[in-house]
Amino acid sequence: WLSHADTASSIKVEVYDKDAEIQVRKRLAEIESEKIKLEEVIGIYDTRRKNEARRASEIQEFKARQAEIAEAKRRAEEEAMREAARKKAAAEKAARIEQKRAARGRYHVFFLVGGDHVDDSFDETTTCVATNGESTILLFEHADWAWTSGLPKSLRNKLNGRSRNLPKPTYVALGTEDRYYIRFANGHAQWVGPSSLTKAIKK
């Protein structure tokens, strides 16, 4: 519209362009619509990004869990193999022990001084028995030994209080006049006897 006012001091003229206002409002509406659409696109993208991140995290957790399961399975299989090997080794060792026991015999008949003590000490783990008629000594699988009274003093001193960390005795023989021969697991031997015995041993 066109308006004017007459005053003594001035004349004010206002011109209003209706078409221009309509165009501005239309453009503002278009901008607002584009903004809404853009926000929707951004929202969709943000949701998609979050979903992908969550999915990637889930996949990573799944892979980590699968790796843990595989490692646990591997350790269990290795432990089962070790246990089977231990059982096999134990069975083979037991079989060898049984063969040795069967070869050396499991039973005894004797008439000895201190026979009751010998009878009480003798069992299937006994590996060696030596006697001189007055004293008897027994060796066992578990690196132990037992004897009756009258054992040669020097032999008794070697065994009495002997450390279990030292090689165990594996063979012993007794003679008269406090003579004896004893051999240990490391192959070393000690004896008391005539010179002919020393010569025979050192051949």
CSV table of C-alpha atoms in Angstrom, one decimal:
chain,number,residue,atom,x,y,z
A,1,TRP,CA,0.0,0.0,0.0
A,2,LEU,CA,0.9,3.6,-0.3
A,3,SER,CA,0.2,6.0,2.6
A,4,HIS,CA,1.3,9.5,3.4
A,5,ALA,CA,0.7,11.9,6.2
A,6,ASP,CA,0.9,15.6,6.0
A,7,THR,CA,2.3,17.5,8.9
A,8,ALA,CA,3.7,20.9,9.4
A,9,SER,CA,7.3,19.7,9.7
A,10,SER,CA,7.5,16.5,7.5
A,11,ILE,CA,5.8,14.1,5.1
A,12,LYS,CA,6.2,10.3,5.8
A,13,VAL,CA,5.7,7.8,3.0
A,14,GLU,CA,5.5,4.0,3.6
A,15,VAL,CA,5.5,1.6,0.7
A,16,TYR,CA,4.6,-2.1,1.4
A,17,ASP,CA,5.6,-4.8,-1.1
A,18,LYS,CA,3.3,-7.8,-0.5
A,19,ASP,CA,4.9,-10.0,-3.1
A,20,ALA,CA,8.4,-9.5,-1.6
A,21,GLU,CA,7.1,-10.6,1.9
A,22,ILE,CA,5.5,-13.6,0.4
A,23,GLN,CA,8.7,-14.6,-1.3
A,24,VAL,CA,10.7,-14.1,1.9
A,25,ARG,CA,8.3,-16.2,3.9
A,26,LYS,CA,8.3,-18.9,1.3
A,27,ARG,CA,12.1,-19.0,1.3
A,28,LEU,CA,12.2,-19.1,5.1
A,29,ALA,CA,9.8,-22.0,5.0
A,30,GLU,CA,11.9,-23.8,2.4
A,31,ILE,CA,15.0,-23.3,4.6
A,32,GLU,CA,13.2,-24.6,7.6
A,33,SER,CA,12.1,-27.7,5.6
A,34,GLU,CA,15.6,-28.3,4.4
A,35,LYS,CA,16.8,-27.9,8.0
A,36,ILE,CA,14.3,-30.5,9.2
A,37,LYS,CA,15.3,-32.9,6.4
A,38,LEU,CA,19.0,-32.4,7.1
A,39,GLU,CA,18.4,-33.0,10.8
A,40,GLU,CA,16.6,-36.2,9.9
A,41,VAL,CA,19.4,-37.3,7.6
A,42,ILE,CA,21.9,-36.5,10.4
A,43,GLY,CA,19.8,-38.4,12.9
A,44,ILE,CA,19.6,-41.4,10.6
A,45,TYR,CA,23.4,-41.3,10.0
A,46,ASP,CA,24.1,-40.9,13.7
A,47,THR,CA,21.8,-43.9,14.5
A,48,ARG,CA,23.4,-45.9,11.8
A,49,ARG,CA,26.9,-45.0,13.1
A,50,LYS,CA,26.0,-46.0,16.6
A,51,ASN,CA,24.5,-49.3,15.4
A,52,GLU,CA,27.6,-50.0,13.4
A,53,ALA,CA,29.8,-49.2,16.4
A,54,ARG,CA,27.7,-51.4,18.6
A,55,ARG,CA,27.8,-54.2,16.1
A,56,ALA,CA,31.5,-53.9,15.7
A,57,SER,CA,31.9,-54.0,19.5
A,58,GLU,CA,29.7,-57.0,19.7
A,59,ILE,CA,31.7,-58.7,16.9
A,60,GLN,CA,34.9,-57.9,18.8
A,61,GLU,CA,33.5,-59.3,22.0
A,62,PHE,CA,32.3,-62.4,20.2
A,63,LYS,CA,35.7,-62.9,18.7
A,64,ALA,CA,37.4,-62.4,22.0
A,65,ARG,CA,35.0,-64.8,23.7
A,66,GLN,CA,35.7,-67.4,20.9
A,67,ALA,CA,39.4,-66.9,21.4
A,68,GLU,CA,39.0,-67.5,25.2
A,69,ILE,CA,37.0,-70.6,24.5
A,70,ALA,CA,39.6,-71.9,22.0
A,71,GLU,CA,42.4,-71.1,24.5
A,72,ALA,CA,40.6,-72.8,27.3
A,73,LYS,CA,39.9,-75.8,25.1
A,74,ARG,CA,43.6,-75.9,24.0
A,75,ARG,CA,44.8,-75.8,27.7
A,76,ALA,CA,42.3,-78.5,28.6
A,77,GLU,CA,43.4,-80.7,25.8
A,78,GLU,CA,47.1,-80.2,26.7
A,79,GLU,CA,46.3,-81.0,30.4
A,80,ALA,CA,44.4,-84.1,29.3
A,81,MET,CA,47.4,-85.2,27.2
A,82,ARG,CA,49.8,-84.5,30.1
A,83,GLU,CA,47.5,-86.4,32.5
A,84,ALA,CA,47.3,-89.3,30.0
A,85,ALA,CA,51.1,-89.3,29.7
A,86,ARG,CA,51.4,-89.3,33.5
A,87,LYS,CA,49.0,-92.2,33.8
A,88,LYS,CA,50.8,-94.1,31.1
A,89,ALA,CA,54.2,-93.4,32.7
A,90,ALA,CA,52.8,-94.5,36.1
A,91,ALA,CA,51.3,-97.6,34.6
A,92,GLU,CA,54.5,-98.5,32.8
A,93,LYS,CA,56.5,-97.9,36.0
A,94,ALA,CA,54.1,-100.0,38.0
A,95,ALA,CA,54.4,-102.8,35.3
A,96,ARG,CA,58.2,-102.6,35.5
A,97,ILE,CA,58.0,-102.8,39.3
A,98,GLU,CA,55.7,-105.8,39.2
A,99,GLN,CA,58.0,-107.5,36.7
A,100,LYS,CA,61.0,-107.0,39.1
A,101,ARG,CA,58.9,-108.2,42.0
A,102,ALA,CA,57.8,-111.3,40.2
A,103,ALA,CA,61.4,-112.0,39.0
A,104,ARG,CA,62.9,-111.7,42.5
A,105,GLY,CA,60.0,-113.5,44.3
A,106,ARG,CA,57.3,-112.3,46.7
A,107,TYR,CA,57.6,-115.0,49.4
A,108,HIS,CA,60.2,-116.2,51.8
A,109,VAL,CA,60.9,-119.2,54.1
A,110,PHE,CA,63.8,-118.9,56.6
A,111,PHE,CA,65.1,-119.8,60.0
A,112,LEU,CA,67.2,-116.9,61.2
A,113,VAL,CA,68.3,-115.2,64.4
A,114,GLY,CA,65.8,-112.3,64.8
A,115,GLY,CA,63.5,-114.0,62.3
A,116,ASP,CA,60.4,-112.4,63.7
A,117,HIS,CA,61.8,-108.9,62.9
A,118,VAL,CA,62.7,-110.0,59.4
A,119,ASP,CA,59.3,-111.5,58.9
A,120,ASP,CA,57.6,-108.3,60.0
A,121,SER,CA,59.8,-106.1,57.8
A,122,PHE,CA,59.7,-108.3,54.6
A,123,ASP,CA,57.1,-107.3,52.0
A,124,GLU,CA,56.7,-107.1,48.3
A,125,THR,CA,58.8,-103.9,48.2
A,126,THR,CA,61.9,-105.8,49.5
A,127,THR,CA,64.6,-105.7,46.9
A,128,CYS,CA,67.5,-107.4,48.7
A,129,VAL,CA,68.1,-109.6,51.8
A,130,ALA,CA,71.5,-110.4,53.2
A,131,THR,CA,72.4,-112.4,56.3
A,132,ASN,CA,75.4,-113.9,57.9
A,133,GLY,CA,73.4,-116.1,60.3
A,134,GLU,CA,73.6,-113.7,63.2
A,135,SER,CA,72.3,-110.5,61.6
A,136,THR,CA,70.1,-109.7,58.6
A,137,ILE,CA,69.6,-106.5,56.6
A,138,LEU,CA,66.8,-105.8,54.1
A,139,LEU,CA,66.7,-103.1,51.4
A,140,PHE,CA,63.4,-101.7,50.0
A,141,GLU,CA,62.2,-100.0,46.8
A,142,HIS,CA,61.4,-96.7,48.6
A,143,ALA,CA,65.1,-96.2,49.4
A,144,ASP,CA,64.7,-97.5,52.9
A,145,TRP,CA,66.3,-100.3,54.8
A,146,ALA,CA,66.0,-102.3,58.0
A,147,TRP,CA,68.3,-104.7,60.0
A,148,THR,CA,68.4,-106.9,63.0
A,149,SER,CA,70.9,-106.6,65.9
A,150,GLY,CA,74.4,-107.6,65.3
A,151,LEU,CA,75.0,-105.8,62.0
A,152,PRO,CA,78.6,-104.9,61.4
A,153,LYS,CA,79.3,-101.6,63.1
A,154,SER,CA,80.9,-99.9,60.2
A,155,LEU,CA,78.0,-100.8,57.9
A,156,ARG,CA,75.5,-99.7,60.5
A,157,ASN,CA,77.3,-96.3,60.8
A,158,LYS,CA,77.1,-95.8,57.0
A,159,LEU,CA,73.3,-96.4,56.9
A,160,ASN,CA,72.2,-95.0,60.3
A,161,GLY,CA,71.1,-91.4,59.7
A,162,ARG,CA,72.0,-91.5,56.0
A,163,SER,CA,70.4,-88.6,54.1
A,164,ARG,CA,67.6,-89.5,51.8
A,165,ASN,CA,69.2,-87.2,49.2
A,166,LEU,CA,72.2,-89.5,48.9
A,167,PRO,CA,72.1,-92.4,46.4
A,168,LYS,CA,70.2,-95.3,48.0
A,169,PRO,CA,71.7,-98.7,48.6
A,170,THR,CA,70.7,-101.2,45.9
A,171,TYR,CA,72.6,-104.4,46.9
A,172,VAL,CA,74.2,-105.7,50.1
A,173,ALA,CA,76.0,-108.8,51.2
A,174,LEU,CA,77.1,-109.9,54.7
A,175,GLY,CA,80.0,-112.2,55.7
A,176,THR,CA,81.5,-113.4,58.9
A,177,GLU,CA,83.9,-111.4,61.0
A,178,ASP,CA,82.0,-108.1,60.3
A,179,ARG,CA,82.8,-108.3,56.6
A,180,TYR,CA,80.3,-106.9,54.1
A,181,TYR,CA,79.8,-105.4,50.6
A,182,ILE,CA,77.3,-102.7,49.8
A,183,ARG,CA,76.6,-101.0,46.4
A,184,PHE,CA,74.7,-97.7,45.9
A,185,ALA,CA,72.5,-96.4,43.0
A,186,ASN,CA,75.2,-94.3,41.6
A,187,GLY,CA,77.4,-97.4,41.1
A,188,HIS,CA,79.8,-96.7,44.0
A,189,ALA,CA,80.5,-99.5,46.4
A,190,GLN,CA,82.1,-100.0,49.8
A,191,TRP,CA,83.2,-103.1,51.5
A,192,VAL,CA,85.2,-104.7,54.3
A,193,GLY,CA,86.9,-108.0,53.5
A,194,PRO,CA,90.1,-109.8,52.7
A,195,SER,CA,92.4,-108.6,50.0
A,196,SER,CA,91.2,-111.3,47.7
A,197,LEU,CA,87.7,-109.7,47.8
A,198,THR,CA,89.2,-106.3,46.9
A,199,LYS,CA,91.1,-107.8,44.0
A,200,ALA,CA,87.9,-109.6,42.7
A,201,ILE,CA,85.9,-106.4,42.9
A,202,LYS,CA,88.5,-104.3,41.2
A,203,LYS,CA,88.9,-106.7,38.2
